[in-house]
PDB file of C-alpha atoms and ligand atoms in Angstrom:
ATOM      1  CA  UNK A   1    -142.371-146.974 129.230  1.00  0.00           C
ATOM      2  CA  UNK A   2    -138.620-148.187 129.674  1.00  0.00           C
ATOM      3  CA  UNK A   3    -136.708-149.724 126.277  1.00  0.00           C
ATOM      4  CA  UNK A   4    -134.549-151.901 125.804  1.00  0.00           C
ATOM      5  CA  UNK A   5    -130.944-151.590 123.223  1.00  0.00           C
ATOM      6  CA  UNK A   6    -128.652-154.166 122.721  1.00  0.00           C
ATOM      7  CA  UNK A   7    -125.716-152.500 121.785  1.00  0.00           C
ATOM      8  CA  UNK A   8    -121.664-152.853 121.557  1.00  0.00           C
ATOM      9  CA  UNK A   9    -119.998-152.677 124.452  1.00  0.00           C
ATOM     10  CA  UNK A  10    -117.645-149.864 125.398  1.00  0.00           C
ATOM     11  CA  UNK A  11    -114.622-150.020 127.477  1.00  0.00           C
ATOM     12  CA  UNK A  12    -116.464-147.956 129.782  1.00  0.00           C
ATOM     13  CA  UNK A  13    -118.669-150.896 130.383  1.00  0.00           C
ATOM     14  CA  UNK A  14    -116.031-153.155 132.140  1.00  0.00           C
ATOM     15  CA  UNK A  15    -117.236-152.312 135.481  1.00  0.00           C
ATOM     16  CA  UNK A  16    -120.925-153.573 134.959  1.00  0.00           C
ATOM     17  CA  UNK A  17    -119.862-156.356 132.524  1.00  0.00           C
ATOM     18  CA  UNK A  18    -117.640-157.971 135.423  1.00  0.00           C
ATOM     19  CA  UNK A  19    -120.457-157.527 137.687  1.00  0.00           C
ATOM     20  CA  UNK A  20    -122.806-159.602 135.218  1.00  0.00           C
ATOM     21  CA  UNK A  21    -120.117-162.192 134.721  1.00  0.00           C
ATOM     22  CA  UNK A  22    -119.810-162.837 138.584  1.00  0.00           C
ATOM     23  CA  UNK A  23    -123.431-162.900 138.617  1.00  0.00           C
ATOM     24  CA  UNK A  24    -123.851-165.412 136.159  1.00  0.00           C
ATOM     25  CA  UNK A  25    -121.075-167.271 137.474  1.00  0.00           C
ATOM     26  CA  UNK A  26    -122.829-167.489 141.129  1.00  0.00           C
ATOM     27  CA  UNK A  27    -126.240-168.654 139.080  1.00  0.00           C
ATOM     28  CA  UNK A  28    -123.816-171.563 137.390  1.00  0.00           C
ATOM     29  CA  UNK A  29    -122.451-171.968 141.293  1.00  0.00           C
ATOM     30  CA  UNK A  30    -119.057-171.443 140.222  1.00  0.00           C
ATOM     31  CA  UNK A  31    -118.265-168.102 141.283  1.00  0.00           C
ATOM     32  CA  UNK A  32    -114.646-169.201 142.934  1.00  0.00           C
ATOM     33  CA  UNK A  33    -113.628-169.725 139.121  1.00  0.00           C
ATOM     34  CA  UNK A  34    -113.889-165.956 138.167  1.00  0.00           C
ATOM     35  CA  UNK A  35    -110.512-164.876 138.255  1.00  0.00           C
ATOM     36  CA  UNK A  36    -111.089-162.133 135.744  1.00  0.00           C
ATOM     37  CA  UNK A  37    -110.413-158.148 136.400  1.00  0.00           C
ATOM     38  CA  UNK A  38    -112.003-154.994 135.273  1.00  0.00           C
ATOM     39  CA  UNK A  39    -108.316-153.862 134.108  1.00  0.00           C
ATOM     40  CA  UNK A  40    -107.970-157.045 131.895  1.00  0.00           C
ATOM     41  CA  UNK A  41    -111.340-157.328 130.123  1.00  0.00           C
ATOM     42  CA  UNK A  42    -111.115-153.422 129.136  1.00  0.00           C
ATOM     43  CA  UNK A  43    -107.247-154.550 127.856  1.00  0.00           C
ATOM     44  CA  UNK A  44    -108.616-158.013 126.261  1.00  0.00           C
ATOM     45  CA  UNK A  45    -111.729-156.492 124.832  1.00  0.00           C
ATOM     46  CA  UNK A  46    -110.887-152.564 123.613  1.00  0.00           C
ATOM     47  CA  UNK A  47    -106.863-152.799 122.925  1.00  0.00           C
ATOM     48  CA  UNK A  48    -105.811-152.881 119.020  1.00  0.00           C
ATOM     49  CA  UNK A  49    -106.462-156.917 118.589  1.00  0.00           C
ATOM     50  CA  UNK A  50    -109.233-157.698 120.684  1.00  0.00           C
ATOM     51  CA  UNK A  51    -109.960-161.006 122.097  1.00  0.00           C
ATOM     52  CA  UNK A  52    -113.399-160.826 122.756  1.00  0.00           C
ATOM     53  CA  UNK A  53    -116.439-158.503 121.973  1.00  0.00           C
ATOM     54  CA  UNK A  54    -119.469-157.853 123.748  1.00  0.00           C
ATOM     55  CA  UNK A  55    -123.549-156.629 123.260  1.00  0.00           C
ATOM     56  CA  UNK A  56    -124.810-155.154 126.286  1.00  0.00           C
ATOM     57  CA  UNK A  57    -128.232-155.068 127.136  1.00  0.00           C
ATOM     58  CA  UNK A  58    -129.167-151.533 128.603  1.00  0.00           C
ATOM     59  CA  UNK A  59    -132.562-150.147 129.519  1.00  0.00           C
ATOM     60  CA  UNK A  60    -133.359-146.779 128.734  1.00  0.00           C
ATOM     61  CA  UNK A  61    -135.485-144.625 130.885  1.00  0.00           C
ATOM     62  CA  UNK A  62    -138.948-142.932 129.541  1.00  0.00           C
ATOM     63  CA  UNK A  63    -138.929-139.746 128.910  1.00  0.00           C
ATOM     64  CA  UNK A  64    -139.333-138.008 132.508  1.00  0.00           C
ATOM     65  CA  UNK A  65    -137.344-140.382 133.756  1.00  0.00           C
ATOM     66  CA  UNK A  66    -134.587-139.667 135.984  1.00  0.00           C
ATOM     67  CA  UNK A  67    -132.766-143.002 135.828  1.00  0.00           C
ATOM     68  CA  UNK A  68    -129.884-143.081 133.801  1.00  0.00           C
ATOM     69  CA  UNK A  69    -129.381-145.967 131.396  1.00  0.00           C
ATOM     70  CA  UNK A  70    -128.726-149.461 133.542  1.00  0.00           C
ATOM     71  CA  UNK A  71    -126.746-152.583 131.938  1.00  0.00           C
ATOM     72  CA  UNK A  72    -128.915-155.685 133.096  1.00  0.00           C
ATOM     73  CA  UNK A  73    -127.547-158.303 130.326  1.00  0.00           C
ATOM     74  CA  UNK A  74    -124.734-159.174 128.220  1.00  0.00           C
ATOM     75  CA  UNK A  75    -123.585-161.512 125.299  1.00  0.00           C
ATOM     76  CA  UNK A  76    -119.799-162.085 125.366  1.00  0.00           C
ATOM     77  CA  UNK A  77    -118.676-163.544 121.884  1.00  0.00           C
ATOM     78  CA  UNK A  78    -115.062-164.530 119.723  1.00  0.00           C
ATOM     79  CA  UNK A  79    -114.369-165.356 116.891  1.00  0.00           C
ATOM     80  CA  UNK A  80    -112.653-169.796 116.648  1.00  0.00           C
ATOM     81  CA  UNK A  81    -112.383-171.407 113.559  1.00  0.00           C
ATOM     82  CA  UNK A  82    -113.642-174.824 112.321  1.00  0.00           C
ATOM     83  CA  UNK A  83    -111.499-176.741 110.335  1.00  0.00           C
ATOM     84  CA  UNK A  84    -114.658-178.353 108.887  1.00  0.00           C
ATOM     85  CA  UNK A  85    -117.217-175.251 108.547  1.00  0.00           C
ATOM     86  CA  UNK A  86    -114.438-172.133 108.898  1.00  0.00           C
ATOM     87  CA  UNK A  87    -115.426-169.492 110.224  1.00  0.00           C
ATOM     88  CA  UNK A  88    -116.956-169.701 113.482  1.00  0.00           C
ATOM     89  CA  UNK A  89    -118.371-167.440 116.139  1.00  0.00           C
ATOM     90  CA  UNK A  90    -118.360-168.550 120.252  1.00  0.00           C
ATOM     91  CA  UNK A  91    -120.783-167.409 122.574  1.00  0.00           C
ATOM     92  CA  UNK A  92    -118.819-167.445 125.824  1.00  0.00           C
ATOM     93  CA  UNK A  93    -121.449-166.149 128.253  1.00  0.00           C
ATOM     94  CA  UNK A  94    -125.347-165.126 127.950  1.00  0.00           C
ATOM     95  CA  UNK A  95    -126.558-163.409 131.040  1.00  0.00           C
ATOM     96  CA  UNK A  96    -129.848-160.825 131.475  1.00  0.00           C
ATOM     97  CA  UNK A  97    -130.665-160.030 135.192  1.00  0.00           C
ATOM     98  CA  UNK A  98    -133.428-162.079 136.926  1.00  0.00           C
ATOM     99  CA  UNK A  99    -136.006-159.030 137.559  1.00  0.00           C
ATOM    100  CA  UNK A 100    -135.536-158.089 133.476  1.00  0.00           C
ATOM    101  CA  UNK A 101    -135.623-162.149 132.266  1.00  0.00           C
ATOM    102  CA  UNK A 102    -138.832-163.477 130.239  1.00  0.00           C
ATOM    103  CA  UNK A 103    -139.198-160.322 128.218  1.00  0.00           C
ATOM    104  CA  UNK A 104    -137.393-161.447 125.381  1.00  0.00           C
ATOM    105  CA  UNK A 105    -133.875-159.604 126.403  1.00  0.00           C
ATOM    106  CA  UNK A 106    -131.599-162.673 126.235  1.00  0.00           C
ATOM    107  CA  UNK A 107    -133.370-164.078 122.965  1.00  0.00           C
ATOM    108  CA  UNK A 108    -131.991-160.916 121.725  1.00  0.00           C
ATOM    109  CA  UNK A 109    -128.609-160.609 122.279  1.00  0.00           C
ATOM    110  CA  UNK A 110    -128.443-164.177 120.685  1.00  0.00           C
ATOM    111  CA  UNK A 111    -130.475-163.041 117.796  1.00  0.00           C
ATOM    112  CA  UNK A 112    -127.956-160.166 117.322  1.00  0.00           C
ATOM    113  CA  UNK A 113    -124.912-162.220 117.645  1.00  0.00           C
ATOM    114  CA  UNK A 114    -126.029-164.574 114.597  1.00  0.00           C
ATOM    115  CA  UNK A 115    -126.616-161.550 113.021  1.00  0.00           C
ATOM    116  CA  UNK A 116    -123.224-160.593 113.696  1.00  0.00           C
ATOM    117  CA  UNK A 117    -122.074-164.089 112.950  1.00  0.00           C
ATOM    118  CA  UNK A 118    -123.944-163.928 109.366  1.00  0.00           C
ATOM    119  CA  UNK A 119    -122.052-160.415 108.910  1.00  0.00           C
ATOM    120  CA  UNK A 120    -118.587-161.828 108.990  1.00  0.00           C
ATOM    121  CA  UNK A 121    -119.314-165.126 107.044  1.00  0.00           C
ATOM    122  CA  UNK A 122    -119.755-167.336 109.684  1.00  0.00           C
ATOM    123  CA  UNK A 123    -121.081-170.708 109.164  1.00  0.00           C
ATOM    124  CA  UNK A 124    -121.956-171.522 112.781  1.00  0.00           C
ATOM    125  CA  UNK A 125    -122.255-170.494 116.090  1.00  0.00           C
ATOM    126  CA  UNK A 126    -121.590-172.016 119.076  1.00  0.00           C
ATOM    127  CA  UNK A 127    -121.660-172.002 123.033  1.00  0.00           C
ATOM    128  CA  UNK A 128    -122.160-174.554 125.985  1.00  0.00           C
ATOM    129  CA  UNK A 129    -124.467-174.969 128.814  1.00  0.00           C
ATOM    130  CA  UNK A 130    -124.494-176.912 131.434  1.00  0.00           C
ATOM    131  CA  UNK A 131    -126.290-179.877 131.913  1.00  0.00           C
ATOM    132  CA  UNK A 132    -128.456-179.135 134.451  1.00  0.00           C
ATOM    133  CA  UNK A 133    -129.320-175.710 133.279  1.00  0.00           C
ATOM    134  CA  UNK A 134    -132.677-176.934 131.399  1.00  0.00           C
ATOM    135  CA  UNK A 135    -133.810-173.654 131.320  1.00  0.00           C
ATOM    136  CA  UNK A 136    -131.348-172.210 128.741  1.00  0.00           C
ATOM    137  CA  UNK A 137    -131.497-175.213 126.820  1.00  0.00           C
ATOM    138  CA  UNK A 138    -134.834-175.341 126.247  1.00  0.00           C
ATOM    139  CA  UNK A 139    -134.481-171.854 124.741  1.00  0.00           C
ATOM    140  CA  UNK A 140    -131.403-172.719 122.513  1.00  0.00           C
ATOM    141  CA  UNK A 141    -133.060-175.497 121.590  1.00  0.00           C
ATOM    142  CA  UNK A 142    -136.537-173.558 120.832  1.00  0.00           C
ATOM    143  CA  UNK A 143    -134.342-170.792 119.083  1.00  0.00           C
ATOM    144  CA  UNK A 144    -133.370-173.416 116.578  1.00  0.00           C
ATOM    145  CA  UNK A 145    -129.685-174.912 117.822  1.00  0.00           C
ATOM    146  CA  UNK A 146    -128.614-178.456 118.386  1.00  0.00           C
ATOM    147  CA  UNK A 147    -127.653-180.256 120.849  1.00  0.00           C
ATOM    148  CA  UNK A 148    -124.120-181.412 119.756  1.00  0.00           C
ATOM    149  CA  UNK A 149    -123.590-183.481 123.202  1.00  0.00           C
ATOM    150  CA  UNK A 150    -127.052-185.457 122.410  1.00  0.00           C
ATOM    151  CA  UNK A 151    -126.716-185.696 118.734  1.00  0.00           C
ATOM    152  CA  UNK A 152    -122.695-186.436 118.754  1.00  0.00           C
ATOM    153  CA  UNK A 153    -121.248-187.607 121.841  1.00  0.00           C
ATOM    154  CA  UNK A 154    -118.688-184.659 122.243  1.00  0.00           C
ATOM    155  CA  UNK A 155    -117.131-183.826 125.784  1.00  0.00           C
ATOM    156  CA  UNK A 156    -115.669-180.328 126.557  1.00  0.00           C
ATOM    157  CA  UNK A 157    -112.067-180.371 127.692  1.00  0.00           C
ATOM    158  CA  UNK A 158    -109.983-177.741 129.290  1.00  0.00           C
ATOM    159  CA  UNK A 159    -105.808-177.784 130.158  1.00  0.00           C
ATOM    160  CA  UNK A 160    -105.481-175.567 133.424  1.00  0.00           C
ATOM    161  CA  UNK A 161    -102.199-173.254 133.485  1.00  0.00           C
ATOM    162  CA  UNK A 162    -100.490-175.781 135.617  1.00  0.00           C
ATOM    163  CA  UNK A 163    -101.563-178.901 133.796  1.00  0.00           C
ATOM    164  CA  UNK A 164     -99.802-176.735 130.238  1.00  0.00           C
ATOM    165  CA  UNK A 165     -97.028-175.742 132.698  1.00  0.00           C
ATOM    166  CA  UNK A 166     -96.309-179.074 133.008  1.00  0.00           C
ATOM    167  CA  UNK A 167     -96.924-179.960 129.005  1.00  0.00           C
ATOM    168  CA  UNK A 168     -94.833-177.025 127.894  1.00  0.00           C
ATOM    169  CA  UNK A 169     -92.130-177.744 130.751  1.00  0.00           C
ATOM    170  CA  UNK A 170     -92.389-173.785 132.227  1.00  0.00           C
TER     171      UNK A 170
HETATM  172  C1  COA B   1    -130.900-167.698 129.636  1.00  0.00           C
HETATM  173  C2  COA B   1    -131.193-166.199 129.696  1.00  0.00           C
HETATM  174  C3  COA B   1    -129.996-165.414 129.172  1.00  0.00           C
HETATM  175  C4  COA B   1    -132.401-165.915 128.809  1.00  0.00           C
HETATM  176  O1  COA B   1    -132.674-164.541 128.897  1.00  0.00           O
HETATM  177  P1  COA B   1    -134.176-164.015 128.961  1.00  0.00           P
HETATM  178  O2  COA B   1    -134.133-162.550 128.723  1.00  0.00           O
HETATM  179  O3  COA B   1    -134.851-164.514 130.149  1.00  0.00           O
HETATM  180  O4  COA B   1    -134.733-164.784 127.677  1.00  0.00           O
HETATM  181  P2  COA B   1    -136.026-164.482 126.835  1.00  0.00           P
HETATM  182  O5  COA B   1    -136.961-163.591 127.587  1.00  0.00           O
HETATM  183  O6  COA B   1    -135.624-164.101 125.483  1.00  0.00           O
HETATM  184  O7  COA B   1    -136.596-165.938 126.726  1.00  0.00           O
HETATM  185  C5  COA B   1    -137.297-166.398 127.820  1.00  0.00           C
HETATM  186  C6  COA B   1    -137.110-167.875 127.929  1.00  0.00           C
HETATM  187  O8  COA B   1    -135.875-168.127 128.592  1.00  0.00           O
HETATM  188  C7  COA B   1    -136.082-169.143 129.511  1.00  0.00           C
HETATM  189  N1  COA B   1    -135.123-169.074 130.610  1.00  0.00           N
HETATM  190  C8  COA B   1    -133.891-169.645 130.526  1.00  0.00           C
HETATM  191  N2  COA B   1    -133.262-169.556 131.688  1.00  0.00           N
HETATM  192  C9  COA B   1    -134.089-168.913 132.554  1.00  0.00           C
HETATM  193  C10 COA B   1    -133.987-168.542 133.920  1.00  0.00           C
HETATM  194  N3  COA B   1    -132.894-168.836 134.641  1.00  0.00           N
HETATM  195  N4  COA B   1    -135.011-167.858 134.494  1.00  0.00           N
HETATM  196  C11 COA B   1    -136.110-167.559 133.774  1.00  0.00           C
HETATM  197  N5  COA B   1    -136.269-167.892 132.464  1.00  0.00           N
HETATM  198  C12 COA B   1    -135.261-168.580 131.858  1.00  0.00           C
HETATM  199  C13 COA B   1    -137.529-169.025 129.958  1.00  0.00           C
HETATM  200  O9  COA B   1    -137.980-170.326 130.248  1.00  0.00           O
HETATM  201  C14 COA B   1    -138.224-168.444 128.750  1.00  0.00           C
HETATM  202  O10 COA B   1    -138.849-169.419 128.006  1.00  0.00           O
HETATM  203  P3  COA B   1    -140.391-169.169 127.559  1.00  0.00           P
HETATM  204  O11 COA B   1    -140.388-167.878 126.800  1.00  0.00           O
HETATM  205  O12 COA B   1    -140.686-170.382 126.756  1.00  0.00           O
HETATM  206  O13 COA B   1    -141.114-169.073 128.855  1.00  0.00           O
HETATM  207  C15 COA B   1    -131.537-165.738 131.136  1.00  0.00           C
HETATM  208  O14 COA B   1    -132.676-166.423 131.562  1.00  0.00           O
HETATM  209  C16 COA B   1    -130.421-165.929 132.122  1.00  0.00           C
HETATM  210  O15 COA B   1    -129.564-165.075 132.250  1.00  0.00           O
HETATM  211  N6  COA B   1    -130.455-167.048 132.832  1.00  0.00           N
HETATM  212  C17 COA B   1    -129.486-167.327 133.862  1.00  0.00           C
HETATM  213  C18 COA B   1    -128.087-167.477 133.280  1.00  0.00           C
HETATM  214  C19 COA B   1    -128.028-168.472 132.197  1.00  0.00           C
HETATM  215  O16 COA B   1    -128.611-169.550 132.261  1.00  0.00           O
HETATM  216  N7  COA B   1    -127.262-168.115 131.158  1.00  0.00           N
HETATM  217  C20 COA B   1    -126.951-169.015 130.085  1.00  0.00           C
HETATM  218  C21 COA B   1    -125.742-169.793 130.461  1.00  0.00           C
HETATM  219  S1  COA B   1    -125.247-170.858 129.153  1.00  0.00           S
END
């Protein structure tokens, strides 16, 4: 039977990790948003100071089979810092194709990014969903994390280039 790996991505994995972002971008119906290139994430992700990392989630054929090894998830991740807890790692994007989801692929990569997060001393880890995606938070929730919108009140903000443009007077 097929296996799964999560492993670290390598720069040789732009080209299916773009492909999964777009994807999950058309699930979250905001696909005109993805701006993104192959040629930036492999110089963002794999140049000397990284901005991001990433697990991929690749099956592996059996033995006999002639399929070579497929990328049908990902877990995008940086590293932010809390001025209350320190160290802090941010789950940007969680993705696993909809023929490979329910078999425990996505529950995973997050598993392996708080193990990652645990690795370098961090005290937390974070993402957001949105709100109408009940699926995913019923699994965050089930995989143990909180609900800081419910239990806090905070709202996520974003300056656009042209909004900072204007702020920084370029
Ligand atoms: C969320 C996601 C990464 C989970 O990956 P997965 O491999 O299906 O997760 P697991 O098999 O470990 O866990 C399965 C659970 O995820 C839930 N799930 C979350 N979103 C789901 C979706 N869109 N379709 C099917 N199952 C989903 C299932 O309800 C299931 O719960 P159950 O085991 O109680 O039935 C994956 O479903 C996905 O890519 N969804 C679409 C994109 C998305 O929502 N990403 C997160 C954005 S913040």
């Amino acid at each position: 039977m097929a296996s799964v790996r999560i492993r670290e991505a390598k720069e040789g994995d732009c080209g299916d990790i773009l492909r999964l972002i777009r994807e999950l971008a058309e699930f979250e119906k905001l696909l005109d948003q993805v701006k993104i290139s192959e040629e930036a994430l492999r110089a963002d992700g794999f140049g000397e100071n990284p901005f991001y990392h990433c697990l991929v989630a690749e099956i592996l054929p059996a033995p006999g089979e002639s399929l070579g090894p497929c990328v049908v998830g990902y877990g995008l991740y940086y590293f932010i810092y809390s001025t209350w807890k320190g160290r802090t790692i941010y789950l940007e994007d969680v993705y696993v194709m909809p023929e490979y989801r329910g078999q425990g692929i996505g529950s995973k990569i997050i598993k392996k990014v708080a193990e990652v997060a645990l690795d370098k001393s961090c005290s937390q880890f974070r993402l957001a969903v949105l709100n109408w995606n009940q699926k995913a938070i019923d699994l965050y929730k089930a995989l143990g994390a909180q609900d800081l919108t419910e239990a806090e009140g905070w709202h996520s903000f974003r300056f656009e280039e042209e909004a900072m443009r204007k702020l920084a007077g370029k």
